[in-house]
CSV table of C-alpha atoms in Angstrom, one decimal:
chain,number,residue,atom,x,y,z
A,5,MET,CA,15.1,10.2,-5.8
A,6,PRO,CA,12.7,7.9,-3.8
A,7,ARG,CA,9.0,8.2,-4.5
A,8,VAL,CA,8.2,8.1,-0.7
A,9,SER,CA,10.1,9.3,2.3
A,10,VAL,CA,8.9,7.7,5.5
A,11,ILE,CA,9.6,9.9,8.6
A,12,MET,CA,10.0,8.5,12.1
A,13,ALA,CA,10.9,10.2,15.3
A,14,VAL,CA,12.3,8.0,18.1
A,15,PHE,CA,13.2,8.7,21.8
A,16,GLY,CA,14.1,6.4,24.6
A,17,MET,CA,13.7,3.1,22.6
A,18,ALA,CA,16.8,1.3,23.8
A,19,GLY,CA,14.7,-1.0,26.1
A,20,ARG,CA,12.2,-1.5,23.3
A,21,ALA,CA,14.5,-2.3,20.4
A,22,GLY,CA,12.4,-5.3,19.3
A,23,VAL,CA,9.3,-3.0,18.9
A,24,LEU,CA,11.4,-0.5,16.8
A,25,GLU,CA,12.8,-3.4,14.7
A,26,ARG,CA,9.2,-4.6,13.9
A,27,ALA,CA,8.2,-1.1,12.9
A,28,VAL,CA,11.2,-0.8,10.6
A,29,ALA,CA,10.7,-4.3,9.2
A,30,SER,CA,7.1,-3.4,8.2
A,31,ILE,CA,8.5,-0.6,6.0
A,32,ARG,CA,11.1,-3.0,4.5
A,33,ARG,CA,8.3,-5.4,3.6
A,34,GLN,CA,6.4,-2.8,1.6
A,35,THR,CA,5.3,-3.8,-1.9
A,36,LEU,CA,6.4,-0.4,-3.0
A,37,ARG,CA,10.2,-0.6,-3.1
A,38,ASP,CA,11.0,3.0,-4.0
A,39,TRP,CA,11.2,4.5,-0.5
A,40,GLU,CA,13.6,5.9,2.0
A,41,LEU,CA,13.2,5.8,5.8
A,42,LEU,CA,14.4,8.7,7.9
A,43,ILE,CA,14.7,8.0,11.6
A,44,TYR,CA,15.5,10.9,13.9
A,45,ASP,CA,16.8,10.1,17.3
A,46,ASP,CA,15.6,13.0,19.4
A,47,GLY,CA,18.4,13.3,21.9
A,48,SER,CA,18.1,9.9,23.6
A,49,ALA,CA,20.6,9.2,26.3
A,50,ASP,CA,19.9,5.5,26.7
A,51,GLY,CA,21.6,3.9,23.7
A,52,THR,CA,18.8,4.4,21.3
A,53,LEU,CA,21.0,6.0,18.7
A,54,GLN,CA,23.3,2.9,18.7
A,55,GLU,CA,20.2,0.6,18.3
A,56,VAL,CA,18.9,2.7,15.5
A,57,SER,CA,22.3,2.8,13.7
A,58,ARG,CA,22.5,-1.0,14.1
A,59,ILE,CA,19.0,-1.5,12.6
A,60,ALA,CA,19.8,1.0,9.7
A,61,ARG,CA,22.9,-1.1,8.6
A,62,ALA,CA,20.5,-3.7,7.3
A,63,ASP,CA,19.2,-1.5,4.5
A,64,PRO,CA,20.9,1.4,2.6
A,65,ARG,CA,17.5,3.1,2.2
A,66,ILE,CA,17.4,3.9,5.9
A,67,ARG,CA,19.0,7.2,7.0
A,68,VAL,CA,19.7,8.1,10.6
A,69,LEU,CA,19.5,11.6,11.9
A,70,HIS,CA,20.0,12.7,15.5
A,71,GLY,CA,20.0,15.6,17.9
A,72,THR,CA,22.0,16.2,21.1
A,73,ARG,CA,19.0,17.1,23.2
A,74,ASN,CA,15.3,16.1,23.4
A,75,ARG,CA,13.2,18.7,21.5
A,76,LYS,CA,10.0,16.7,21.1
A,77,ALA,CA,8.1,15.2,18.2
A,78,GLY,CA,7.3,18.4,16.3
A,79,TYR,CA,11.0,19.3,16.0
A,80,ALA,CA,12.0,15.7,15.2
A,81,ARG,CA,9.5,15.4,12.4
A,82,ASN,CA,10.5,18.7,10.9
A,83,ARG,CA,14.1,17.6,10.8
A,84,CYS,CA,13.0,14.6,8.8
A,85,ILE,CA,10.8,16.7,6.5
A,86,ARG,CA,13.6,19.0,5.6
A,87,ALA,CA,16.0,16.1,4.9
A,88,ALA,CA,13.5,14.1,2.9
A,89,ARG,CA,14.0,13.6,-0.8
A,90,GLY,CA,10.7,11.9,-1.7
A,91,ARG,CA,7.7,13.5,-3.4
A,92,TYR,CA,5.5,12.1,-0.7
A,93,LEU,CA,6.0,11.9,3.1
A,94,ALA,CA,4.6,9.0,5.1
A,95,VAL,CA,4.3,9.5,8.8
A,96,MET,CA,5.3,6.5,10.9
A,97,ASP,CA,5.6,6.0,14.7
A,98,ALA,CA,8.3,3.8,16.1
A,99,ASP,CA,5.9,1.4,17.8
A,100,ASP,CA,3.3,0.9,15.0
A,101,ILE,CA,3.2,-1.5,12.1
A,102,SER,CA,2.4,-0.6,8.4
A,103,ALA,CA,0.5,-3.1,6.3
A,104,PRO,CA,2.6,-4.3,3.3
A,105,GLY,CA,0.5,-2.5,0.8
A,106,ARG,CA,0.3,0.8,2.7
A,107,LEU,CA,2.8,2.9,0.8
A,108,ALA,CA,1.8,1.7,-2.6
A,109,ALA,CA,-1.9,2.3,-2.0
A,110,GLN,CA,-1.4,5.8,-0.6
A,111,ALA,CA,1.1,7.0,-3.2
A,112,ASP,CA,-1.1,5.7,-6.0
A,113,PHE,CA,-4.1,7.5,-4.5
A,114,LEU,CA,-2.2,10.8,-4.3
A,115,ASP,CA,-1.0,10.3,-7.9
A,116,MET,CA,-4.6,10.0,-9.1
A,117,HIS,CA,-6.2,12.6,-6.9
A,118,PRO,CA,-4.3,15.9,-7.0
A,119,GLN,CA,-7.2,17.7,-5.2
A,120,TYR,CA,-6.0,16.0,-1.9
A,121,ALA,CA,-2.9,17.1,-0.1
A,122,PHE,CA,-2.8,14.0,2.1
A,123,VAL,CA,-4.4,10.6,2.7
A,124,GLY,CA,-4.8,8.5,5.8
A,125,SER,CA,-6.6,5.2,6.4
A,126,SER,CA,-8.5,3.2,9.0
A,127,ALA,CA,-6.4,1.3,11.5
A,128,TRP,CA,-6.3,-1.9,13.4
A,129,MET,CA,-5.8,-1.3,17.2
A,130,PHE,CA,-3.4,-3.7,18.9
A,131,ASP,CA,-1.4,-4.3,22.0
A,132,SER,CA,1.0,-7.1,23.2
A,133,ARG,CA,-1.8,-9.7,23.0
A,134,GLY,CA,-2.7,-8.8,19.4
A,135,VAL,CA,-5.4,-6.9,17.6
A,136,TRP,CA,-8.3,-5.9,19.8
A,137,GLY,CA,-10.2,-3.3,17.6
A,138,LEU,CA,-10.6,-1.4,14.4
A,139,ARG,CA,-10.7,2.4,14.2
A,140,ARG,CA,-12.7,3.6,11.2
A,141,VAL,CA,-12.3,7.2,10.0
A,142,PRO,CA,-14.5,9.3,7.7
A,143,GLU,CA,-13.6,9.2,4.1
A,144,ARG,CA,-13.8,12.9,3.4
A,145,PRO,CA,-13.4,14.8,6.6
A,146,GLY,CA,-14.6,18.4,6.5
A,147,ARG,CA,-13.7,21.3,8.8
A,148,GLU,CA,-16.4,20.3,11.3
A,149,SER,CA,-15.0,16.8,11.5
A,150,PHE,CA,-12.2,18.2,13.7
A,151,LEU,CA,-14.6,19.2,16.5
A,152,SER,CA,-15.1,15.9,18.3
A,153,THR,CA,-11.7,14.3,17.6
A,154,LEU,CA,-8.9,14.2,15.1
A,155,PRO,CA,-10.6,12.6,12.0
A,156,PHE,CA,-7.4,11.0,10.9
A,157,VAL,CA,-5.1,8.3,12.4
A,158,HIS,CA,-2.0,10.5,12.3
A,159,PRO,CA,0.7,7.8,11.8
A,160,SER,CA,-1.4,6.4,8.9
A,161,VAL,CA,-1.0,9.7,7.0
A,162,MET,CA,0.9,10.3,3.7
A,163,LEU,CA,1.1,13.8,2.5
A,164,ARG,CA,2.6,15.8,-0.3
A,165,ARG,CA,6.0,17.3,0.7
A,166,GLU,CA,5.2,20.7,-0.8
A,167,ALA,CA,2.0,21.0,1.4
A,168,ALA,CA,4.0,20.2,4.6
A,169,LEU,CA,6.6,22.8,3.6
A,170,ALA,CA,4.0,25.4,2.7
A,171,VAL,CA,2.6,25.5,6.2
A,172,HIS,CA,6.1,25.3,7.7
A,173,GLY,CA,5.7,21.7,9.1
A,174,TYR,CA,4.7,20.8,12.6
A,175,ARG,CA,4.5,23.3,15.5
A,176,GLU,CA,7.5,23.2,17.7
A,177,GLY,CA,7.6,24.0,21.4
A,178,PRO,CA,5.3,23.5,24.3
A,179,GLN,CA,2.3,25.3,22.6
A,180,ALA,CA,1.3,22.0,20.9
A,181,TYR,CA,3.2,19.3,22.8
A,182,ARG,CA,1.4,16.0,22.6
A,183,ALA,CA,-1.1,17.6,20.2
A,184,GLU,CA,1.2,18.3,17.3
A,185,ASP,CA,-0.7,16.1,15.0
A,186,TYR,CA,-4.0,17.7,15.7
A,187,GLU,CA,-2.6,21.2,15.3
A,188,PHE,CA,-0.7,20.4,12.1
A,189,LEU,CA,-3.7,18.8,10.3
A,190,MET,CA,-6.0,21.6,11.3
A,191,ARG,CA,-3.5,24.1,10.0
A,192,LEU,CA,-3.3,22.3,6.7
A,193,TYR,CA,-7.1,22.5,6.4
A,194,ALA,CA,-7.1,26.2,7.4
A,195,ALA,CA,-4.6,26.8,4.6
A,196,GLY,CA,-7.0,25.3,2.1
A,197,TYR,CA,-5.6,21.8,1.8
A,198,ARG,CA,-7.8,18.7,2.2
A,199,GLY,CA,-7.3,15.1,3.3
A,200,TYR,CA,-9.0,11.8,2.5
A,201,ASN,CA,-9.1,8.5,4.3
A,202,LEU,CA,-9.0,5.1,2.6
A,203,LYS,CA,-11.4,2.6,4.1
A,204,GLU,CA,-8.9,-0.2,4.1
A,205,PRO,CA,-6.9,-0.5,7.4
A,206,LEU,CA,-3.3,0.1,6.3
A,207,LEU,CA,-1.8,0.6,9.8
A,208,TYR,CA,-1.6,-1.4,13.0
A,209,TYR,CA,-1.9,1.3,15.7
A,210,ARG,CA,-0.5,0.3,19.1
A,211,GLU,CA,-2.7,1.3,22.0
A,212,ASP,CA,-2.5,-0.6,25.3
A,213,ALA,CA,-3.7,0.0,28.9
A,214,HIS,CA,-0.7,2.1,29.6
A,215,ALA,CA,-1.6,4.6,26.9
A,216,MET,CA,-4.4,6.2,28.9
A,217,ARG,CA,-2.1,6.6,32.0
A,218,ARG,CA,0.5,8.4,29.9
A,219,ARG,CA,-2.0,11.1,28.9
A,220,LYS,CA,-1.3,13.6,31.8
A,221,TYR,CA,-3.7,16.3,32.6
A,222,ARG,CA,-1.4,19.1,31.6
A,223,TYR,CA,-1.3,17.7,28.1
A,224,ARG,CA,-5.1,18.0,28.0
A,225,LEU,CA,-4.8,21.7,28.8
A,226,THR,CA,-2.5,22.0,25.8
A,227,GLU,CA,-5.0,20.2,23.6
A,228,CYS,CA,-7.7,22.7,24.7
A,229,ARG,CA,-5.5,25.5,23.5
A,230,VAL,CA,-4.8,23.8,20.3
A,231,ARG,CA,-8.5,23.2,19.7
A,232,LEU,CA,-9.3,26.9,20.6
A,233,HIS,CA,-6.8,28.3,18.1
A,234,GLY,CA,-7.4,25.6,15.5
A,235,PHE,CA,-11.2,25.9,15.5
A,236,GLY,CA,-10.8,29.7,15.3
A,237,ARG,CA,-8.6,29.4,12.1
A,238,LEU,CA,-11.1,26.9,10.6
A,239,GLY,CA,-14.1,29.2,11.4
A,240,ILE,CA,-15.9,26.6,13.4
A,241,LEU,CA,-15.4,28.0,17.0
A,242,ARG,CA,-18.7,29.8,17.3
A,243,GLY,CA,-21.2,27.7,19.4
A,244,ASN,CA,-18.6,24.9,19.9
A,245,LEU,CA,-16.9,25.8,23.1
A,246,ARG,CA,-17.9,22.5,24.6
A,247,TYR,CA,-15.6,20.8,22.1
A,248,VAL,CA,-12.7,23.0,23.2
A,249,LEU,CA,-13.2,21.9,26.8
A,250,LYS,CA,-13.9,18.2,25.9
A,251,PRO,CA,-10.3,17.1,26.8
A,252,LEU,CA,-10.6,18.5,30.3
A,253,ALA,CA,-13.8,16.6,30.9
A,254,ALA,CA,-12.4,13.4,29.6
A,255,GLY,CA,-9.3,13.8,31.7
A,256,LEU,CA,-11.4,13.7,34.9
A,257,ALA,CA,-12.5,10.1,34.2
A,258,PRO,CA,-10.2,7.3,35.7
A,259,ALA,CA,-7.8,5.8,33.1
A,260,CYS,CA,-9.4,2.4,33.5
A,261,LEU,CA,-12.8,3.8,32.5
A,262,MET,CA,-11.3,5.7,29.5
A,263,ARG,CA,-9.7,2.5,28.4
A,264,ALA,CA,-12.9,0.5,28.7
A,265,ALA,CA,-14.8,3.2,26.7
A,266,ARG,CA,-12.3,3.0,23.9
A,267,VAL,CA,-12.4,-0.7,23.8
A,268,ARG,CA,-16.2,-0.7,23.6
A,269,ARG,CA,-16.0,2.0,20.8
A,270,TYR,CA,-13.4,0.2,18.6
A,271,ARG,CA,-13.8,-3.5,19.4
A,272,THR,CA,-15.7,-5.0,16.5
A,273,ALA,CA,-16.3,-8.3,14.9
A,274,GLY,CA,-13.8,-7.1,12.2
A,275,ALA,CA,-11.0,-7.3,14.8
A,276,GLN,CA,-11.4,-11.1,14.7
A,277,GLY,CA,-11.0,-11.2,10.9
A,278,GLU,CA,-7.8,-10.4,9.0
A,279,GLY,CA,-6.5,-8.1,11.7
A,280,GLY,CA,-7.1,-10.7,14.3
A,281,ARG,CA,-4.3,-12.9,13.0
A,282,PHE,CA,-1.8,-10.2,13.7
A,283,THR,CA,0.3,-11.3,16.7
A,284,HIS,CA,3.3,-8.9,16.9
A,285,GLY,CA,3.9,-7.5,20.4
């Protein structure tokens, strides 16, 4: 049995096969060799399944799953969780890059710290021109840490498989669409599980100018509902309605201003250091 199962949902990647190949290559370059990668094609109709199958032939540790219709990220990740054989589950997005030591560092941390159900990390922010910023996250997020924003970089997270199964995985359906990660991690905390963030950036997180434009207003309404129910389960809703409504206020700002604000927030001198030499598009 592999020590770590990496789970990756893909959809409509036929025109971005190079991006997907780089994401997969970053797993194949891991210093920890005892892994499997489960890639679920979520009903793509553009040749993505053929591309994924081609990429998978390069390594027997890669397993391909697929559905006949698009059922969104929550369903896709749950399919991977149910099929996983590893003790630990590492979340991975199809357009991000894992640092070579990511799986080893996180698996070792969970081995040594049984009080934590999952572990994330800081992340370099990059686009087609390279690294432009560094997102740092709190080491020991508490319940109140979820008020302002998700205190974890979701695709940097590795979790114990039994914890994911205990809360029945990700929420499926429109109730949490585009906010599945927020809803899932708050539900883990509400069930008594806790997470930790390693300070070292172990993920290159892709965010470009198009990311803001893809965040449609109806998804912000969904996030408000996720926050409302999640804060209620965590016991932090009282007096914090402004945080429930925060996505609506943010959505009124033009995408260019939102992008500029995030660049100011995350651009640091550190982005010109080790991460600044990263040039993958």
